[in-house]
Coordinates of N, CA and C in Angstrom, one line a residue:
X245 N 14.8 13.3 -6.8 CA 14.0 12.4 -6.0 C 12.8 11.9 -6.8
X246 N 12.4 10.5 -6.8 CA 11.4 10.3 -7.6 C 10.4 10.2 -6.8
X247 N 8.7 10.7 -7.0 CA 8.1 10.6 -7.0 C 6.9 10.3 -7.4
X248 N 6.0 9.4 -7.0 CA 4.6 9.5 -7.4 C 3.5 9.7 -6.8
X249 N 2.8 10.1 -7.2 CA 1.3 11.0 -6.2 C 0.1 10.4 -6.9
X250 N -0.4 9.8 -6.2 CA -1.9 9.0 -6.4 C -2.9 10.2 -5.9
X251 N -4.2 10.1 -6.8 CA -5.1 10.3 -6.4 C -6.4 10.2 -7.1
X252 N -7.8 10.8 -6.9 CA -8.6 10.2 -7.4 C -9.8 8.8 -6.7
X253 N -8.9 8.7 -5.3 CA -9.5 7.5 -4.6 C -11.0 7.8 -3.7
X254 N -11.4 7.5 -3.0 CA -13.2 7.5 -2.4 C -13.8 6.9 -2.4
X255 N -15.1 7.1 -1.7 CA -16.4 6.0 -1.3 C -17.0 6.7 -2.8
X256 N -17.7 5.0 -3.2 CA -18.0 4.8 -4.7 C -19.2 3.5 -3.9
X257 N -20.7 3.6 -4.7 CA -21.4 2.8 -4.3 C -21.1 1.7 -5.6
X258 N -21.6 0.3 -4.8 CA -21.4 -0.7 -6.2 C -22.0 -0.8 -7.5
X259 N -21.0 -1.0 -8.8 CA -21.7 -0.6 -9.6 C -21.1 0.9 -10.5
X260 N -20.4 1.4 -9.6 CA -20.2 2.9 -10.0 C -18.7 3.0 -10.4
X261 N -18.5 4.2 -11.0 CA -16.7 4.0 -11.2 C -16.2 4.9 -10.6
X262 N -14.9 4.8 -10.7 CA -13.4 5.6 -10.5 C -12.4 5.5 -11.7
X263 N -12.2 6.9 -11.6 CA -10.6 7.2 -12.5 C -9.9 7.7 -11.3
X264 N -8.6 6.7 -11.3 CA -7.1 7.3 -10.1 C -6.2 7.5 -11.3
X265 N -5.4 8.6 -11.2 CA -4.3 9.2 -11.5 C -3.2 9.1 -10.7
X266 N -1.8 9.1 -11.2 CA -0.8 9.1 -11.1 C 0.2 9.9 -11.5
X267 N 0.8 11.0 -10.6 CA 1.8 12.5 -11.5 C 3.1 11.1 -10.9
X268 N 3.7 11.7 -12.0 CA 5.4 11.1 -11.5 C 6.5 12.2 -11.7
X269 N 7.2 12.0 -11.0 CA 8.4 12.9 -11.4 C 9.4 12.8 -10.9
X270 N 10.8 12.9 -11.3 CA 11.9 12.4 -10.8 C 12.6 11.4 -12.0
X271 N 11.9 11.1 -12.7 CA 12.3 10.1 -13.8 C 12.5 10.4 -14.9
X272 N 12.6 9.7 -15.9 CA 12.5 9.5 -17.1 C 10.8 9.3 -17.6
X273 N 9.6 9.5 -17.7 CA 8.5 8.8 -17.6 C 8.5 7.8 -18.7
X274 N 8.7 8.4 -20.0 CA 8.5 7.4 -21.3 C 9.5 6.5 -21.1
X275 N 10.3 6.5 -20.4 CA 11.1 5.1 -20.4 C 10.3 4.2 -19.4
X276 N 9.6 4.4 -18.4 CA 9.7 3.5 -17.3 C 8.3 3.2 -17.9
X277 N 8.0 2.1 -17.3 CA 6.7 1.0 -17.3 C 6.2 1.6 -16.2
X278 N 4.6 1.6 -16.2 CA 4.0 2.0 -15.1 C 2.8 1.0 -14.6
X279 N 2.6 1.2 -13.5 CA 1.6 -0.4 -13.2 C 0.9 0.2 -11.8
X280 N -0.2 -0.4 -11.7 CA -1.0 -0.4 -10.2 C -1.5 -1.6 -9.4
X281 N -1.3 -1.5 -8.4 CA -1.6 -2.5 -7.5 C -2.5 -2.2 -6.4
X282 N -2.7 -3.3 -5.9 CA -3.7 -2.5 -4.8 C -3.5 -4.1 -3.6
X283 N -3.8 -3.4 -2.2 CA -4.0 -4.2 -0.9 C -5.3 -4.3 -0.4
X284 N -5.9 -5.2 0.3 CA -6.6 -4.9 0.8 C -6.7 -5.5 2.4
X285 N -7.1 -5.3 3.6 CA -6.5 -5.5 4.8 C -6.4 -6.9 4.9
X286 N -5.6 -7.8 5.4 CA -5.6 -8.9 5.7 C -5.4 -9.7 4.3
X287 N -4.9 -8.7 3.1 CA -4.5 -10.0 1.4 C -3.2 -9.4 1.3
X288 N -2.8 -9.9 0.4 CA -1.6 -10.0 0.0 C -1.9 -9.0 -1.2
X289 N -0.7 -8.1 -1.4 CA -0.6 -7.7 -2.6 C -1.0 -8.0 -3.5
X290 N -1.8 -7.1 -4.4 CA -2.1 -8.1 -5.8 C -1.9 -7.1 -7.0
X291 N -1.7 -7.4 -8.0 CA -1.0 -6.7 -9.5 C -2.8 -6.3 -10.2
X292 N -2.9 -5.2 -10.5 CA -4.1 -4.9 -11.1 C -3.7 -4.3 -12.7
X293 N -2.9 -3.6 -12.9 CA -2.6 -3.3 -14.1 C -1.1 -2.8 -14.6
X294 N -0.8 -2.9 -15.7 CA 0.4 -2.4 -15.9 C 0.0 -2.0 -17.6
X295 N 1.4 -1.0 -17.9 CA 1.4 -0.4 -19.4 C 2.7 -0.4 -19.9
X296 N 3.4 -0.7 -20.9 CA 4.4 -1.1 -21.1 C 4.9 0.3 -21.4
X297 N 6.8 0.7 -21.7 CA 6.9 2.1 -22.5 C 7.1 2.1 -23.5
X298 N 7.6 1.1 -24.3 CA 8.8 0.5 -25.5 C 8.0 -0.6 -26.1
X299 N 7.1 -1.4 -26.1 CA 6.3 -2.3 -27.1 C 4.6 -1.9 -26.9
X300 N 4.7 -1.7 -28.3 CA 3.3 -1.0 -28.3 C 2.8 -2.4 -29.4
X301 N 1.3 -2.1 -29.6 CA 0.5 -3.0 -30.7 C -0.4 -1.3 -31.5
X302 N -1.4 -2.1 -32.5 CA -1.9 -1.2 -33.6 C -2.5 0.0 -32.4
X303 N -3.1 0.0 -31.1 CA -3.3 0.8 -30.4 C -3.3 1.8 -29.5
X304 N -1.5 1.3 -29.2 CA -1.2 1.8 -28.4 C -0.2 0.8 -27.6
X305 N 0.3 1.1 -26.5 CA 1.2 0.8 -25.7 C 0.5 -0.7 -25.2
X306 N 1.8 -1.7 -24.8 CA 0.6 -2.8 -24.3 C 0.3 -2.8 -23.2
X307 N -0.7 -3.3 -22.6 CA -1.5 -3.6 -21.5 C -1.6 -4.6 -20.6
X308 N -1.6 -4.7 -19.5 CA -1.8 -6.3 -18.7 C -2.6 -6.3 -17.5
X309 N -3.6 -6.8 -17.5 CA -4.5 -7.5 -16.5 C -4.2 -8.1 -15.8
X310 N -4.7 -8.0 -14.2 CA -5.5 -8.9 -13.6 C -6.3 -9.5 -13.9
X311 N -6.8 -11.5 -13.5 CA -7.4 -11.6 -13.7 C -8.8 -11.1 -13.2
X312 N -9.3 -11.3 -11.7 CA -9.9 -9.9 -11.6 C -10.3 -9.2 -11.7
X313 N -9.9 -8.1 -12.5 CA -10.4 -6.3 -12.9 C -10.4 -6.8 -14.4
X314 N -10.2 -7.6 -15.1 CA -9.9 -7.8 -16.6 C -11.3 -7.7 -17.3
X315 N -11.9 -6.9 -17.7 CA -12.9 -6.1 -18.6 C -12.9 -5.1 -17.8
X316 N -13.3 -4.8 -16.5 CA -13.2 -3.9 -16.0 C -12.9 -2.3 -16.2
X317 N -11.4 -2.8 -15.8 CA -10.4 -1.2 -15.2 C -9.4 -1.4 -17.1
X318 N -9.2 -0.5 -16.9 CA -8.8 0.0 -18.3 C -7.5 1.2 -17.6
X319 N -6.2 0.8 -17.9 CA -5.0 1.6 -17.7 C -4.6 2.4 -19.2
X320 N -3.8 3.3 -18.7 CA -3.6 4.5 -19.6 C -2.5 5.2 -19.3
X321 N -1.5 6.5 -20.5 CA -0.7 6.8 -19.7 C -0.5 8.1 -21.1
X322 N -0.3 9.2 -20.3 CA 0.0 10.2 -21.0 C 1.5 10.9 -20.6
X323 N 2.2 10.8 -22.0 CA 3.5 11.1 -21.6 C 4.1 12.5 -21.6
X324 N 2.5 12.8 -22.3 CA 3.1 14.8 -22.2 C 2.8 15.7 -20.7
X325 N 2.3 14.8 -19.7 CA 2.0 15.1 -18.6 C 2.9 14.4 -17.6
X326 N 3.1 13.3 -17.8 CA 3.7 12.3 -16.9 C 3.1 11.7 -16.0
X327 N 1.9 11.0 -16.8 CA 1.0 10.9 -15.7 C 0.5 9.2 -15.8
X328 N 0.0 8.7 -15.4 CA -0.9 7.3 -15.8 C -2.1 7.6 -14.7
X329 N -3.3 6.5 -15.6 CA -4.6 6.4 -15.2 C -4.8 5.2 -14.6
X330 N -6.2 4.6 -14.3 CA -6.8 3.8 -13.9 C -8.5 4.0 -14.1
X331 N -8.9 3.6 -15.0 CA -10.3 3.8 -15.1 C -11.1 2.8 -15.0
X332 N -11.8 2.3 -13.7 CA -12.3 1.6 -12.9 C -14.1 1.8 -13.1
X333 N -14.6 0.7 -13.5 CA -15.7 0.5 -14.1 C -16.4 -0.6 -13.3
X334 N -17.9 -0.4 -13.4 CA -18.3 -2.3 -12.0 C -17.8 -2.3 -11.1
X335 N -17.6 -1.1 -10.6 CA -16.5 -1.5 -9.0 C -17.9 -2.8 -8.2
X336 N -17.1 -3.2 -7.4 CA -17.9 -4.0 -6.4 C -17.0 -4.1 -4.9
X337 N -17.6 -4.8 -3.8 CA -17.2 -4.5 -2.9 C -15.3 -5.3 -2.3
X338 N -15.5 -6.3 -3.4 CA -14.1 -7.0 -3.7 C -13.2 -5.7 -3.9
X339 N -13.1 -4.7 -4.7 CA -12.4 -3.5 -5.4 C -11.8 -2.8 -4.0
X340 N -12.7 -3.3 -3.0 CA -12.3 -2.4 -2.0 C -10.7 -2.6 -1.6
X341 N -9.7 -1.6 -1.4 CA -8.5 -1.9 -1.0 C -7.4 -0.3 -1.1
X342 N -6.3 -0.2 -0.6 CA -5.6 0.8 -1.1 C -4.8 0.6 -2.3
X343 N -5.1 1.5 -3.4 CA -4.3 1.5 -4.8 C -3.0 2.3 -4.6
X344 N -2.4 1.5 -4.8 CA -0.8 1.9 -4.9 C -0.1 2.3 -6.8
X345 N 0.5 3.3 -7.1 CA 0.8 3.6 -8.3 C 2.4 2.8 -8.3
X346 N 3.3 2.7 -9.8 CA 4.1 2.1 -9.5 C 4.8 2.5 -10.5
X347 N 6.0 2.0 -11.0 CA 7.6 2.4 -12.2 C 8.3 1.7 -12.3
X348 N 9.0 1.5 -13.2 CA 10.2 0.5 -12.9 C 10.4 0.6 -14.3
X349 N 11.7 0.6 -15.0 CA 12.4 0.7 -16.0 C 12.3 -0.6 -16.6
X350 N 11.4 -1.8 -16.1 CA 11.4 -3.1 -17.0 C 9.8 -3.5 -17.4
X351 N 9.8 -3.7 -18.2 CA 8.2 -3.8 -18.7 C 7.4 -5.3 -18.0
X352 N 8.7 -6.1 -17.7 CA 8.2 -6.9 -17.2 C 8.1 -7.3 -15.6
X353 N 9.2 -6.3 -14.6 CA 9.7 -6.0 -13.7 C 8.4 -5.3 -12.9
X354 N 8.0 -4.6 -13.8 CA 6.9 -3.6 -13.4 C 5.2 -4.2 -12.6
X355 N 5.6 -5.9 -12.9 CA 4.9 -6.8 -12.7 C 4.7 -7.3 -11.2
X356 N 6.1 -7.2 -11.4 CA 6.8 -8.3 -9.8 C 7.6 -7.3 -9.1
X357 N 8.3 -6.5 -9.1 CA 9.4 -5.7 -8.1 C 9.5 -4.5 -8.9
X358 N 8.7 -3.7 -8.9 CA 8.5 -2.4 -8.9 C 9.9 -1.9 -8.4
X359 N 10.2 -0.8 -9.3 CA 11.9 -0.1 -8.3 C 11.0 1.0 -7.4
X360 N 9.8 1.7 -8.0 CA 9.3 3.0 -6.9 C 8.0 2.8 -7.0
X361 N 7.6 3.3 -5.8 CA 6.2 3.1 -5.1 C 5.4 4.3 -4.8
X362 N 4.1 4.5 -5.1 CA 3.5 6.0 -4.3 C 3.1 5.6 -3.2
X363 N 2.3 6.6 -2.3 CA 2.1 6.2 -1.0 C 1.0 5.7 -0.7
X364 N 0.1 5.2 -1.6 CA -1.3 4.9 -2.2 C -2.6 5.9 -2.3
X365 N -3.8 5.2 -2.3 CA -5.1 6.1 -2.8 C -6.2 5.4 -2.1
X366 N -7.0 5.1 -1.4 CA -8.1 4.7 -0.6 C -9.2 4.4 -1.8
X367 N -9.9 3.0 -2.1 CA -10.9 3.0 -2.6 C -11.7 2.0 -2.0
X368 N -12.6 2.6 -1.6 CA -14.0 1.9 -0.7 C -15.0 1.9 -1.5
X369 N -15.8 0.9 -1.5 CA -16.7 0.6 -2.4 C -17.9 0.0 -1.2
X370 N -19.0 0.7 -1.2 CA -20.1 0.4 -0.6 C -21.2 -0.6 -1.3
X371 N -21.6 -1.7 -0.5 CA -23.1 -2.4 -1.0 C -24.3 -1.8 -0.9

């Protein structure tokens, strides 16, 4: 059974960061793409980050933004754990929402239709 387990989430005043983690298991990890998303009450889903498994550049695995969190949040992913990050920088009170962890075996899939989902992580951001 696959799963993933978010955590890492809380009240954060503006200005301040968060690192959220992600354990997965049930999979393959180094094969699947990993990505995070987040809701927030009354929006629509929206795509915050993703990490590729299989195309890397000189530093690493590639990476993809929101427009958004882009300088921001910085994604990551360690495969001798099975785990991926989210390292959240300048939060503001926009950041507020539930962060959802995510997988999917297509690097670019992992964008739009996730195959598995965690059950999210609460991040509140105070003014």
């Amino acid at each position: 059974q696959v799963q993933l387990v978010e955590s890492g989430g809380g009240l954060v005043q503006a200005g301040g960061s968060l690192r959220l983690s992600c354990a997965a298991s049930g999979l393959t990890f180094s094969s699947n793409a990993m990505g995070w998303f987040r809701q927030a009450p009354g929006k629509e889903r929206e795509f915050v980050a993703s990490i590729n498994y299989n195309i890397w550049n000189a530093n690493g695995p590639s990476t993809y933004y929101g427009e958004s969190v882009k300088g921001r949040f910085t994604i990551s992913r360690d495969n001798t754990k099975n785990a991926v990050f989210l390292q959240m920088n300048g939060l503001n009170a926009e950041d507020t929402a539930v962060y959802y962890c995510a997988a999917s075996r297509s690097n670019v899939g992992v964008r739009t239709t996730p195959e598995y989902w965690g059950q999210g992580t609460q991040v509140t951001v105070s003014s």
